[in-house]
Amino acid sequence: MDTIFALATAQGKAGVAVIRISGPQSFELSTILCGKLPLDRKMGVRSIRANDGTLLDQALILLFPEGQSFTGEATVELQLHGSIAVVRAVLAAISDTGLARVAEPGEFTRRALLNERLDLTQVEGLSDLIEAETEVQRREAMRSFDGALRDMIEGLRSNLIRAAALLEATIDFADEEVPENVYPEVENLLKDATRTISSEISRSGAAQSVRKGFEVAIVGPPNVGKSTLLNTLSGREAAITSEIAGTTRDIVEVRMDIRGLPVTFLDTAGVRETDDPIEKLGVARAVERAQAAELRVILLERPDADPIMPPCKGDIVVSTKHDIYGVGISALSGNGLNELLSEISDRLGDLTADIGLISRERDRVALSESYSRLCCVQKNLLNMPSELLTAEIYGAVQSLGAVIGRVGVEDVLDEIFASFCLGK
């Protein structure tokens, strides 16, 4: 296997920059650059020199022997001064040795997976951790990275394999008296598994929303103050405001952190009847996007006005003329905005009160396939040949195995690792 290297910290000037080298020739390569290396897992200060002997930097060197590193391979980390010029020179010196190549995005983590230092759920958790923007996203990513999803799947697989083994015993003793009635235990194992899987599937929507972010649509008639509200919430001129009705044609999006929750506010076109074909298209898009959002803030011109669209359960309906009517909100004066943000946070918090572990569509589909097979087994437990029942159970086990990377992993690796940086 090739030895690979990459900058593991962010590009640009910094106090410290870390270059990671991993693979069978990482120690040999580092010896060329630094001379005598420190002991395994012990830091040492070394001079890093180019092939012609030019001094490039004084750096901390840390060695990880095979089996004791993130990738599972022999690995060296060079902790350099974070100068752009220093990093560029050291990367060039590593390449000039001819012993290593630049890593592809996510290749270090891919090797950790292939060397069984991580399973697929932990890789996905690590990807989410890198992308996390809010506290809730960080917390949920750490659950996967810490192995919570893997442990659940392994528990399910173990119980289902036990159920299949019990049924196989009835095949082995087909011409004899079976030692005991295995069906009650099999039935209990199947019930526990389907209950757990069903619960995870039903809670996957909230988990996906936390990972990707919640959408909150601001809707209402033209000139009700949607764009002004968006600008006030974001603290910048994200949307154009005007007294001319129909100014907003496209949907304007602003990403925010609302008490640890990732929220994208959508400023939509004013909903009204119009003959303008462009505005009509904007209105149609506004309605469609608003209906797909997790929450809608429906603005009214007057407290007694009818909502421009029927509110769904949990939607927030509020007047924007607090300065005139003394109720609702005012984006200009700020009246009622803290209360509005608190209400939005509470409504979204209700959606995340019972988050499942499944946050990817691929995993939800795998669990759904497993659930369908197990329901079939439960329905036909007493009237289907044991050979067919065990085949269905093993099919369910295989679907669960795809979640943690036991089977069918290659076709999803490229998609997962595409979001990683070179040094990860």
Coordinates of C-alpha atoms in Angstrom, one line a residue:
M1 CA 0.0 0.0 0.0
D2 CA 1.2 3.5 -0.8
T3 CA 2.5 5.9 1.8
I4 CA 0.4 9.0 1.8
F5 CA 0.8 12.5 3.3
A6 CA -1.3 15.7 3.6
L7 CA -1.7 18.8 5.7
A8 CA -4.1 17.8 8.5
T9 CA -4.8 21.3 9.7
A10 CA -6.6 24.1 7.9
Q11 CA -4.9 25.9 5.0
G12 CA -3.5 29.3 5.7
K13 CA -1.3 31.0 8.3
A14 CA -1.7 29.6 11.8
G15 CA 0.3 29.1 15.0
V16 CA 0.8 25.5 14.3
A17 CA 0.4 23.3 11.2
V18 CA 0.3 19.5 11.3
I19 CA 1.4 17.3 8.4
R20 CA 0.3 13.7 8.6
I21 CA 2.3 10.9 6.9
S22 CA 0.8 7.3 7.0
G23 CA 1.9 4.1 5.4
P24 CA 4.7 1.5 5.3
Q25 CA 7.5 4.0 4.4
S26 CA 6.5 6.8 6.7
F27 CA 9.3 6.2 9.2
E28 CA 11.9 5.8 6.5
L29 CA 10.7 9.0 4.8
S30 CA 10.8 10.9 8.1
T31 CA 14.3 9.7 8.8
I32 CA 15.4 11.3 5.5
L33 CA 13.8 14.6 6.5
C34 CA 14.6 14.7 10.2
G35 CA 17.5 12.3 10.9
K36 CA 17.2 10.1 14.1
L37 CA 13.5 9.8 15.1
P38 CA 12.1 9.9 18.6
L39 CA 10.8 6.8 20.3
D40 CA 7.3 5.6 19.4
R41 CA 4.5 7.8 20.8
K42 CA 7.1 10.2 22.3
M43 CA 7.6 13.7 21.0
G44 CA 10.9 15.1 19.9
V45 CA 12.2 18.3 18.4
R46 CA 13.9 17.8 15.1
S47 CA 15.3 19.9 12.3
I48 CA 13.5 19.3 9.0
R49 CA 15.8 19.6 6.0
A50 CA 15.2 19.5 2.2
N51 CA 17.1 17.0 0.1
D52 CA 19.9 19.5 -0.5
G53 CA 20.3 20.0 3.3
T54 CA 18.5 23.3 3.5
L55 CA 17.0 23.9 6.9
L56 CA 13.2 24.2 6.5
D57 CA 11.9 24.3 10.1
Q58 CA 12.3 23.2 13.7
A59 CA 9.4 20.9 14.4
L60 CA 7.9 18.5 16.9
I61 CA 7.8 14.9 15.6
L62 CA 5.4 12.2 16.9
L63 CA 5.5 8.6 15.8
F64 CA 2.7 6.0 15.9
P65 CA 3.7 2.4 15.2
E66 CA 1.5 0.1 13.1
G67 CA -1.7 -0.8 14.9
Q68 CA -1.5 2.2 17.3
S69 CA -2.4 5.0 15.0
F70 CA -5.7 6.5 13.6
T71 CA -5.2 4.7 10.3
G72 CA -3.9 1.5 11.8
E73 CA -0.7 2.0 9.8
A74 CA 2.7 3.4 10.8
T75 CA 2.1 7.1 11.0
V76 CA 4.2 10.2 11.6
E77 CA 2.9 13.7 12.5
L78 CA 5.0 16.8 11.9
Q79 CA 4.0 19.7 14.0
L80 CA 5.4 22.7 12.2
H81 CA 5.3 26.5 12.6
G82 CA 2.2 27.5 10.8
S83 CA 3.7 29.6 8.1
I84 CA 2.4 29.2 4.6
A85 CA 5.9 29.1 3.2
V86 CA 7.1 26.5 5.8
V87 CA 4.2 24.2 5.1
R88 CA 4.7 24.5 1.3
A89 CA 8.4 23.8 1.6
V90 CA 8.0 20.7 3.9
L91 CA 5.2 19.3 1.7
A92 CA 7.5 19.7 -1.3
A93 CA 10.4 18.0 0.5
I94 CA 8.2 15.0 1.4
S95 CA 7.1 14.7 -2.2
D96 CA 10.8 15.0 -3.4
T97 CA 11.7 11.8 -1.4
G98 CA 9.7 9.8 -3.9
L99 CA 8.4 7.6 -1.0
A100 CA 4.9 9.0 -0.6
R101 CA 2.1 10.7 -2.6
V102 CA -0.5 13.3 -1.7
A103 CA -3.5 11.7 0.0
E104 CA -6.9 11.8 -1.6
P105 CA -9.8 13.5 0.3
G106 CA -10.8 11.3 3.3
E107 CA -8.1 8.7 2.5
F108 CA -6.7 8.6 6.0
T109 CA -10.2 7.8 7.4
R110 CA -10.8 5.3 4.6
R111 CA -7.7 3.4 5.7
A112 CA -8.9 3.5 9.3
L113 CA -12.1 1.8 8.0
L114 CA -10.3 -0.8 5.9
N115 CA -7.9 -1.5 8.8
E116 CA -10.9 -1.9 11.2
R117 CA -10.0 1.0 13.4
L118 CA -13.4 2.5 12.7
D119 CA -16.7 1.0 11.4
L120 CA -18.9 2.7 8.8
T121 CA -21.2 4.4 11.4
Q122 CA -18.2 5.9 13.1
V123 CA -16.9 7.2 9.7
E124 CA -20.2 8.8 9.1
G125 CA -20.2 10.2 12.6
L126 CA -16.7 11.7 12.0
S127 CA -17.9 13.2 8.7
D128 CA -20.9 14.8 10.6
L129 CA -18.5 16.0 13.4
I130 CA -16.3 17.8 10.9
E131 CA -19.4 19.4 9.3
A132 CA -21.1 20.3 12.6
E133 CA -22.0 24.0 13.0
T134 CA -24.0 23.9 16.2
E135 CA -23.9 22.2 19.6
V136 CA -26.8 19.9 18.8
Q137 CA -25.1 18.7 15.6
R138 CA -21.9 18.2 17.5
R139 CA -23.6 16.2 20.2
E140 CA -25.5 13.9 17.7
A141 CA -22.3 13.4 15.6
M142 CA -20.4 12.4 18.7
R143 CA -23.0 9.8 19.5
S144 CA -22.4 8.0 16.2
F145 CA -18.6 8.5 16.3
D146 CA -18.6 7.1 19.9
G147 CA -20.3 3.9 18.6
A148 CA -23.9 4.2 19.7
L149 CA -25.4 3.3 16.3
R150 CA -22.9 0.5 15.9
D151 CA -23.7 -1.0 19.3
M152 CA -27.5 -0.9 18.5
I153 CA -27.0 -2.6 15.2
E154 CA -24.6 -5.2 16.6
G155 CA -27.2 -6.0 19.3
L156 CA -29.9 -6.5 16.7
R157 CA -27.7 -8.7 14.5
S158 CA -26.7 -10.9 17.5
N159 CA -30.3 -11.4 18.5
L160 CA -31.5 -12.2 15.0
I161 CA -28.6 -14.6 14.4
R162 CA -29.7 -16.4 17.6
A163 CA -33.3 -16.5 16.2
A164 CA -32.1 -18.0 13.0
A165 CA -30.0 -20.6 14.8
L166 CA -33.0 -21.7 16.8
L167 CA -35.0 -22.2 13.7
E168 CA -32.2 -24.1 12.0
A169 CA -32.3 -26.5 14.9
T170 CA -35.8 -27.5 13.8
I171 CA -34.3 -28.3 10.4
D172 CA -31.6 -30.4 11.9
F173 CA -34.1 -32.3 14.0
A174 CA -36.8 -32.5 11.3
D175 CA -37.0 -36.3 11.5
E176 CA -36.7 -36.4 15.2
E177 CA -38.3 -34.9 18.2
V178 CA -37.1 -31.3 18.7
P179 CA -35.4 -30.9 22.1
E180 CA -37.7 -28.0 23.0
N181 CA -40.2 -25.6 21.5
V182 CA -38.0 -22.8 20.1
Y183 CA -40.8 -20.7 18.6
P184 CA -41.7 -18.7 21.8
E185 CA -38.1 -17.5 22.1
V186 CA -37.8 -16.8 18.4
E187 CA -41.1 -14.8 18.5
N188 CA -39.8 -12.7 21.4
L189 CA -36.5 -12.0 19.6
L190 CA -38.3 -10.9 16.5
K191 CA -40.7 -8.7 18.5
D192 CA -37.8 -6.9 20.2
A193 CA -36.0 -6.4 17.0
T194 CA -39.0 -5.1 15.0
R195 CA -39.9 -2.8 17.9
T196 CA -36.4 -1.3 18.0
I197 CA -36.1 -0.9 14.3
S198 CA -39.6 0.6 13.9
S199 CA -38.7 3.1 16.7
E200 CA -35.5 4.1 14.9
I201 CA -37.2 4.5 11.6
S202 CA -39.9 6.7 13.0
R203 CA -37.3 9.0 14.7
S204 CA -35.0 9.2 11.8
G205 CA -36.7 12.3 10.3
A206 CA -35.7 14.5 13.3
A207 CA -32.2 13.1 13.2
Q208 CA -31.9 13.9 9.5
S209 CA -33.1 17.4 10.2
V210 CA -30.5 18.0 12.9
R211 CA -27.8 16.8 10.6
K212 CA -28.9 18.9 7.6
G213 CA -30.5 21.7 9.5
F214 CA -34.1 22.8 10.0
E215 CA -35.9 25.0 7.5
V216 CA -38.2 27.8 8.9
A217 CA -40.2 29.5 6.2
I218 CA -41.3 33.1 6.7
V219 CA -44.6 33.5 4.7
G220 CA -47.2 36.1 4.3
P221 CA -48.7 38.6 1.8
P222 CA -46.5 41.2 0.1
N223 CA -45.1 44.0 2.2
V224 CA -46.0 42.4 5.5
G225 CA -42.4 42.6 6.6
K226 CA -40.9 39.2 5.7
S227 CA -37.6 40.5 4.3
T228 CA -37.3 43.1 7.1
L229 CA -37.7 40.3 9.6
L230 CA -35.1 38.1 7.9
N231 CA -32.6 41.0 7.8
T232 CA -33.2 41.8 11.5
L233 CA -32.8 38.2 12.5
S234 CA -29.6 37.7 10.5
G235 CA -28.1 41.1 11.4
R236 CA -27.4 42.0 7.7
E237 CA -29.1 43.0 4.5
A238 CA -29.8 39.5 3.2
A239 CA -33.0 40.4 1.4
I240 CA -34.0 43.5 -0.5
T241 CA -36.8 45.4 1.2
S242 CA -39.1 47.8 -0.7
E243 CA -42.5 49.3 -0.5
I244 CA -43.2 47.9 -3.9
A245 CA -45.2 44.7 -3.7
G246 CA -43.7 41.6 -5.3
T247 CA -40.0 42.7 -4.7
T248 CA -39.0 39.2 -3.5
R249 CA -39.2 36.7 -6.3
D250 CA -36.7 34.1 -5.4
I251 CA -36.3 32.4 -2.0
V252 CA -33.6 34.0 0.1
E253 CA -31.9 31.7 2.7
V254 CA -30.1 32.6 5.8
R255 CA -28.4 30.0 8.0
M256 CA -28.4 30.6 11.8
D257 CA -27.7 28.9 15.1
I258 CA -30.8 29.1 17.2
R259 CA -29.9 27.8 20.7
G260 CA -27.7 25.1 19.3
L261 CA -30.1 24.1 16.5
P262 CA -29.1 24.6 12.9
V263 CA -31.8 26.7 11.3
T264 CA -32.2 28.0 7.7
F265 CA -34.7 30.9 7.5
L266 CA -36.5 31.2 4.2
D267 CA -37.7 34.6 3.0
T268 CA -40.4 33.7 0.5
A269 CA -42.3 35.7 -2.1
G270 CA -45.4 37.4 -0.9
V271 CA -48.4 35.1 -1.5
R272 CA -51.1 36.8 -3.5
E273 CA -53.0 36.5 -6.8
T274 CA -51.0 38.1 -9.6
D275 CA -51.0 38.3 -13.4
D276 CA -47.2 38.8 -13.6
P277 CA -45.8 35.4 -14.8
I278 CA -42.5 35.8 -13.0
E279 CA -44.1 36.8 -9.7
K280 CA -46.6 33.9 -10.1
L281 CA -43.7 31.5 -10.4
G282 CA -42.2 33.0 -7.3
V283 CA -45.4 32.6 -5.4
A284 CA -45.7 28.9 -6.5
R285 CA -42.2 28.2 -5.4
A286 CA -42.8 30.0 -2.1
V287 CA -45.8 27.9 -1.3
E288 CA -44.1 24.7 -2.3
R289 CA -41.0 25.4 -0.2
A290 CA -43.0 26.6 2.8
Q291 CA -45.0 23.4 2.8
A292 CA -41.8 21.3 2.8
A293 CA -40.3 23.3 5.7
E294 CA -40.3 21.9 9.2
L295 CA -41.9 25.1 10.6
R296 CA -43.6 28.1 9.1
V297 CA -43.8 31.6 10.6
I298 CA -46.9 33.1 9.1
L299 CA -47.0 36.9 9.2
L300 CA -50.2 38.9 9.4
E301 CA -50.8 42.6 8.5
R302 CA -53.3 42.9 11.4
P303 CA -53.9 40.7 14.5
D304 CA -57.4 39.9 13.2
A305 CA -56.3 39.1 9.6
D306 CA -56.7 35.6 8.2
P307 CA -53.5 33.7 7.5
I308 CA -52.4 33.7 3.9
M309 CA -52.1 30.0 4.0
P310 CA -53.7 27.4 6.4
P311 CA -51.3 26.9 9.3
C312 CA -50.1 23.4 10.1
K313 CA -49.8 22.0 13.6
G314 CA -47.0 23.8 15.4
D315 CA -46.8 26.8 13.0
I316 CA -46.4 30.3 14.4
V317 CA -48.9 32.9 13.4
V318 CA -48.0 36.5 14.4
S319 CA -48.8 40.1 13.4
T320 CA -45.9 42.3 12.3
K321 CA -47.5 45.6 13.4
H322 CA -46.6 45.7 17.2
D323 CA -45.9 49.4 17.1
I324 CA -49.5 50.0 15.8
Y325 CA -51.6 47.3 17.6
G326 CA -49.4 46.6 20.7
V327 CA -49.3 42.8 19.9
G328 CA -47.1 40.6 17.7
I329 CA -43.7 41.7 16.6
S330 CA -41.9 44.6 15.0
A331 CA -38.8 43.9 13.0
L332 CA -38.0 47.7 13.0
S333 CA -38.1 48.3 16.8
G334 CA -37.3 44.7 17.8
N335 CA -40.4 44.3 19.9
G336 CA -41.4 40.7 20.3
L337 CA -38.4 39.3 18.4
N338 CA -36.8 37.6 21.4
E339 CA -40.1 35.9 22.2
L340 CA -40.5 34.9 18.6
L341 CA -37.0 33.3 18.6
S342 CA -37.8 31.5 21.8
E343 CA -41.0 30.1 20.4
I344 CA -39.2 29.0 17.2
S345 CA -36.6 27.3 19.4
D346 CA -39.2 25.6 21.5
R347 CA -41.2 24.3 18.5
L348 CA -38.0 22.9 16.9
G349 CA -36.9 21.6 20.2
D350 CA -40.1 19.5 20.5
L351 CA -39.1 17.9 17.2
T352 CA -35.7 16.9 18.6
A353 CA -36.9 15.7 21.9
D354 CA -36.6 12.1 20.9
I355 CA -33.9 11.9 18.2
G356 CA -33.0 8.6 16.8
L357 CA -29.6 7.4 15.7
I358 CA -30.4 7.1 12.0
S359 CA -29.6 10.4 10.2
R360 CA -28.9 9.2 6.7
E361 CA -31.4 8.0 4.0
R362 CA -29.1 5.1 3.2
D363 CA -29.3 3.8 6.7
R364 CA -33.0 4.3 6.9
V365 CA -33.6 2.3 3.8
A366 CA -31.4 -0.5 5.1
L367 CA -33.4 -0.6 8.4
S368 CA -36.7 -0.5 6.4
E369 CA -35.6 -3.5 4.3
S370 CA -34.7 -5.4 7.5
Y371 CA -38.0 -4.5 9.1
S372 CA -40.0 -5.7 6.1
R373 CA -38.3 -9.1 6.2
L374 CA -38.8 -9.5 9.9
C375 CA -42.5 -8.6 9.7
C376 CA -42.8 -11.3 7.0
V377 CA -41.2 -13.9 9.3
Q378 CA -43.4 -12.9 12.2
K379 CA -46.5 -13.2 10.1
N380 CA -45.6 -16.7 8.8
L381 CA -43.6 -18.1 11.7
L382 CA -45.9 -21.1 12.2
N383 CA -46.9 -21.8 8.6
M384 CA -43.7 -21.3 6.6
P385 CA -40.9 -23.8 6.2
S386 CA -38.0 -23.1 8.6
E387 CA -35.6 -22.9 5.6
L388 CA -37.5 -19.9 4.2
L389 CA -37.8 -18.3 7.6
T390 CA -34.1 -18.4 8.3
A391 CA -33.4 -17.1 4.8
E392 CA -35.5 -14.1 5.5
I393 CA -33.9 -13.5 8.9
Y394 CA -30.4 -13.7 7.4
G395 CA -31.5 -11.3 4.7
A396 CA -32.6 -8.9 7.5
V397 CA -29.2 -9.4 9.2
Q398 CA -27.4 -8.6 5.9
S399 CA -29.4 -5.4 5.6
L400 CA -28.4 -4.3 9.1
G401 CA -24.8 -5.3 8.3
A402 CA -24.8 -2.7 5.5
V403 CA -25.3 0.1 8.0
I404 CA -22.0 -0.7 9.9
G405 CA -20.1 -1.7 6.8
R406 CA -20.2 -5.5 7.0
V407 CA -21.6 -5.8 3.5
G408 CA -22.3 -3.5 0.5
V409 CA -19.9 -0.8 1.7
E410 CA -17.8 0.0 -1.4
D411 CA -20.6 1.7 -3.3
V412 CA -21.1 4.4 -0.6
L413 CA -17.5 5.1 0.3
D414 CA -16.8 7.6 -2.4
E415 CA -19.9 9.6 -1.5
I416 CA -19.0 9.7 2.2
F417 CA -15.3 10.5 1.8
A418 CA -15.9 13.3 -0.8
S419 CA -16.8 15.6 2.1
F420 CA -13.5 15.0 3.9
C421 CA -10.5 17.2 3.6
L422 CA -7.1 15.9 2.3
G423 CA -5.6 15.6 5.7
K424 CA -8.5 13.5 7.1

